[in-house]
Amino acid sequence: DAMVIQNPRYQVTQFGKPVTLSCSQTLNHNVMYWYQQKSSQAPKLLFHYYDKDFNNEADTPDNFQSRRPNTSFCFLDIRSPGLGDAAMYLCATSRAAGVLETQYFGPGTRLLVL
Amino acid sequence: AQKITQTQPGMFVQEKEAVTLDCTYDTSDQSYGLFWYKQPSSGEMIFLIYQGSYDEQNATEGRYSLNFQKARKSANLVISASQLGDSAMYFCAMREVSNFGNEKLTFGTGTRLTIIP
C-alpha cells in the first residue's frame, strides 16, 4: 500500500545534541510537509517542500532545518534541541499544492529531550 | 483571528449513537478545502473526509458525513452508529494561504471524542 513512513517512531535525545527525523513516501507526491504537535495542541506547520523548493513558515525557529534529497525522502534536522522541542513531529504529503489537495500524514515521531 | 473553531473540547457518546462534531471557519477566499482528521492515542493523523468550497453536495465516506453549510461557514462532522474504535481526537482543518505566501493546513483545537460501551 502507498503510504507515508516515519522513522523512528520514538526518539530520545539529549539537550543540545543534534537529531534527525526521517520521512519517506511511496505516494510519489510532489509536496512534503513537517508539522510540530505539542501535547494537547493542534499541529503547527514548520515548513514544506514543493519538489525541491523549500518554503519556511515565518515563525519557524532557525534551530529547525530540513532536507529533501529526492522525491521520496525528507528529513527534519534539529540542530540543538531544547526541552521545549519535545513534541510529536508529523510528516505529511500531498499530490500538489492547492487548497483542494488532501494531505496524508505519517504515524509521527515522538521526540523526547532529556 | 481564529480561522477554525471547534467549540467542543470533549464529548462522551453512547456506543451505536450518532455524533456530530462542530466546526466553524473563517475565510474570505472563494476557493478553500475543509478536512477532518482523526488522531488516536497512537498519534497518527488519519484523513477522514474532505469538502471543497465549490462542492454542492455534502461529502460522505462510509459512516462519516460532512454537514457543509457554506452561508453559515460551518462544516460539522457526523459519525453514524458510533463504535468504540471511534474514540480519538478529531481535528477540523482548512487549507489556506498563509501570510508568508505559502499554502498550509490550519487546524482547529480539536474535540476529544469518547465512546461509552
Coordinates of C-alpha atoms in Angstrom, one line a residue:
Chain A
D1 CA 0.0 0.0 0.0
A2 CA 1.1 3.5 -0.8
M3 CA 2.0 5.3 2.4
V4 CA 3.9 7.8 4.4
I5 CA 6.5 6.3 6.7
Q6 CA 8.3 8.0 9.6
N7 CA 11.4 6.6 11.4
P8 CA 11.9 6.3 14.2
R9 CA 8.5 6.3 15.9
Y10 CA 10.1 7.3 19.2
Q11 CA 13.4 9.3 19.5
V12 CA 15.2 10.3 22.7
T13 CA 17.9 12.9 22.5
Q14 CA 19.9 15.0 24.9
F15 CA 19.6 18.7 25.4
G16 CA 21.7 20.3 22.7
K17 CA 22.5 17.1 20.8
P18 CA 21.6 17.3 17.1
V19 CA 18.9 14.9 16.0
T20 CA 17.4 13.9 12.6
L21 CA 14.0 12.6 11.9
S22 CA 13.2 11.0 8.7
C23 CA 10.1 10.7 6.5
S24 CA 9.6 8.7 3.3
Q25 CA 6.7 8.3 1.0
T26 CA 5.6 5.8 -1.7
L27 CA 2.8 8.0 -3.0
N28 CA 5.1 9.9 -5.4
H29 CA 3.6 13.2 -4.1
N30 CA 5.2 16.5 -5.0
V31 CA 4.8 18.2 -1.7
M32 CA 6.1 17.1 1.7
Y33 CA 5.4 18.9 5.0
W34 CA 6.7 18.9 8.5
Y35 CA 4.4 19.7 11.4
Q36 CA 5.2 20.0 15.2
Q37 CA 2.5 19.0 17.6
K38 CA 2.9 19.6 21.3
S39 CA 0.8 17.9 23.9
S40 CA -2.9 18.7 23.7
Q41 CA -2.4 21.2 20.9
A42 CA -3.1 21.3 17.2
P43 CA -0.3 20.5 14.7
K44 CA 1.7 23.5 13.6
L45 CA 3.4 23.7 10.2
L46 CA 7.1 24.2 10.3
F47 CA 7.9 24.1 6.6
H48 CA 7.3 22.3 3.4
Y49 CA 8.9 21.3 0.1
Y50 CA 7.3 21.6 -3.3
D51 CA 9.5 19.4 -5.3
K52 CA 12.9 20.9 -4.4
D53 CA 11.6 24.3 -3.5
F54 CA 11.8 24.9 0.3
N55 CA 9.1 27.0 1.9
N56 CA 9.7 28.1 5.5
E57 CA 7.0 29.4 7.9
A58 CA 7.8 32.8 9.2
D59 CA 7.8 31.7 12.8
T60 CA 9.8 28.5 12.5
P61 CA 13.0 28.8 14.6
D62 CA 16.3 28.6 12.8
N63 CA 17.1 25.6 15.0
F64 CA 14.9 23.6 12.7
Q65 CA 16.2 22.7 9.2
S66 CA 15.0 20.3 6.5
R67 CA 16.5 18.4 3.6
R68 CA 14.8 16.7 0.7
P69 CA 17.4 14.7 -1.3
N70 CA 14.8 13.2 -3.6
T71 CA 11.1 12.9 -4.2
S72 CA 10.7 10.1 -1.7
F73 CA 12.6 11.3 1.3
C74 CA 12.5 14.3 3.6
F75 CA 14.5 14.9 6.8
L76 CA 13.9 17.2 9.7
D77 CA 17.1 18.3 11.5
I78 CA 17.0 19.9 14.9
R79 CA 20.4 21.4 15.4
S80 CA 20.4 22.0 19.2
P81 CA 17.2 20.6 20.7
G82 CA 15.9 22.3 23.8
L83 CA 13.4 21.0 26.3
G84 CA 10.7 22.9 24.5
D85 CA 11.2 21.0 21.3
A86 CA 9.8 17.8 22.9
A87 CA 6.8 17.1 20.7
M88 CA 5.2 14.8 18.1
Y89 CA 6.6 15.6 14.7
L90 CA 4.3 14.7 11.8
C91 CA 5.3 14.4 8.2
A92 CA 2.6 14.8 5.5
T93 CA 2.4 14.7 1.8
S94 CA 0.1 16.0 -0.9
R95 CA 0.0 15.3 -4.6
A96 CA 0.2 19.0 -5.4
A97 CA -0.1 22.4 -3.8
G98 CA -3.6 23.9 -3.8
V99 CA -6.4 24.5 -1.4
L100 CA -8.3 21.5 -2.6
E101 CA -5.5 18.9 -2.1
T102 CA -5.7 16.4 0.7
Q103 CA -2.7 16.0 2.9
Y104 CA -1.8 12.4 4.1
F105 CA 0.1 12.0 7.3
G106 CA 2.6 9.5 8.6
P107 CA 2.4 8.0 12.0
G108 CA 4.6 10.6 13.6
T109 CA 7.8 10.6 15.6
R110 CA 7.6 11.4 19.3
L111 CA 10.7 13.3 20.4
L112 CA 11.8 13.3 24.0
V113 CA 14.6 15.7 25.0
L114 CA 16.4 14.9 28.2
Chain B
A1 CA -8.2 35.7 14.5
Q2 CA -9.2 32.1 14.9
K3 CA -9.6 30.6 11.5
I4 CA -11.0 27.2 12.6
T5 CA -13.2 27.0 15.7
Q6 CA -14.1 23.7 17.4
T7 CA -16.2 24.6 20.4
Q8 CA -16.4 21.1 22.0
P9 CA -13.2 20.2 23.8
G10 CA -14.6 16.9 24.8
M11 CA -17.7 14.7 24.1
F12 CA -19.0 11.5 25.6
V13 CA -21.3 9.4 23.4
Q14 CA -23.0 6.1 23.9
E15 CA -21.9 3.3 21.5
K16 CA -24.1 3.0 18.4
E17 CA -25.4 6.5 18.7
A18 CA -24.7 9.2 16.1
V19 CA -22.5 12.0 17.0
T20 CA -22.0 15.5 15.5
L21 CA -18.7 17.3 15.9
D22 CA -18.9 21.1 15.3
C23 CA -16.6 23.1 13.2
T24 CA -16.9 26.7 12.0
Y25 CA -14.4 28.5 9.9
D26 CA -13.5 32.0 8.8
T27 CA -12.1 32.9 5.4
S28 CA -12.6 35.5 2.7
D29 CA -11.3 33.2 0.0
Q30 CA -13.8 31.8 -2.6
S31 CA -11.8 28.6 -3.0
Y32 CA -10.9 26.5 0.0
G33 CA -10.8 23.0 1.3
L34 CA -12.2 21.7 4.6
F35 CA -10.8 18.5 6.1
W36 CA -11.5 16.3 9.1
Y37 CA -8.8 14.1 10.6
K38 CA -8.9 11.6 13.4
Q39 CA -5.9 11.2 15.8
P40 CA -6.0 8.2 18.1
S41 CA -3.7 8.0 21.1
S42 CA -1.0 6.4 18.9
G43 CA -0.6 9.9 17.3
E44 CA -1.2 9.1 13.7
M45 CA -3.3 11.7 11.9
I46 CA -5.8 9.8 9.8
F47 CA -7.6 11.6 7.0
L48 CA -11.4 11.1 7.2
I49 CA -13.3 13.3 4.8
Y50 CA -12.9 16.4 2.6
Q51 CA -15.2 19.1 1.3
G52 CA -14.3 21.6 -1.4
S53 CA -15.9 25.0 -1.2
Y54 CA -17.5 24.6 -4.6
D55 CA -18.9 21.2 -3.8
E56 CA -22.7 21.5 -3.7
Q57 CA -23.3 18.1 -2.2
N58 CA -22.2 17.1 1.3
A59 CA -19.3 14.8 1.3
T60 CA -19.8 11.2 2.7
E61 CA -17.3 8.4 3.4
G62 CA -18.8 5.3 4.9
R63 CA -20.0 6.2 8.4
Y64 CA -18.7 9.8 8.1
S65 CA -20.5 12.6 6.5
L66 CA -19.8 16.3 6.5
N67 CA -22.7 18.7 7.0
F68 CA -21.5 21.7 5.0
Q69 CA -23.4 24.9 5.4
K70 CA -21.4 27.5 3.4
A71 CA -23.5 30.5 4.3
R72 CA -23.0 29.8 8.0
K73 CA -19.4 28.8 7.5
S74 CA -19.8 25.5 9.2
A75 CA -18.5 22.1 8.4
N76 CA -19.7 19.7 11.0
L77 CA -18.6 16.0 11.0
V78 CA -21.3 13.4 11.6
I79 CA -20.4 9.9 12.6
S80 CA -23.2 7.5 12.4
A81 CA -23.5 4.3 14.5
S82 CA -20.5 5.2 16.7
Q83 CA -18.1 2.4 17.6
L84 CA -15.6 2.0 20.5
G85 CA -12.8 2.5 18.0
D86 CA -14.0 6.0 17.2
S87 CA -12.7 7.2 20.5
A88 CA -10.0 9.7 19.5
M89 CA -9.1 13.3 19.0
Y90 CA -10.8 14.8 15.9
F91 CA -9.4 17.9 14.1
C92 CA -11.2 20.1 11.6
A93 CA -8.8 21.8 9.2
M94 CA -8.8 24.3 6.4
R95 CA -6.4 24.6 3.6
E96 CA -5.5 28.3 3.1
V97 CA -2.7 30.6 2.0
S98 CA -0.5 31.7 4.9
N99 CA 0.8 35.3 5.5
F100 CA 4.1 34.1 4.2
G101 CA 2.5 33.2 0.8
N102 CA 2.6 29.5 1.5
E103 CA -0.3 27.2 1.4
K104 CA -0.9 25.4 4.7
L105 CA -3.4 23.4 6.6
T106 CA -4.7 25.3 9.6
F107 CA -6.2 23.1 12.3
G108 CA -8.8 23.7 15.0
T109 CA -8.1 22.9 18.6
G110 CA -9.7 19.5 18.3
T111 CA -12.5 17.6 20.0
R112 CA -11.7 14.6 22.1
L113 CA -14.5 12.0 21.5
T114 CA -15.0 9.2 23.9
I115 CA -17.4 6.3 23.1
I116 CA -19.0 4.7 26.1
P117 CA -19.9 1.0 25.9

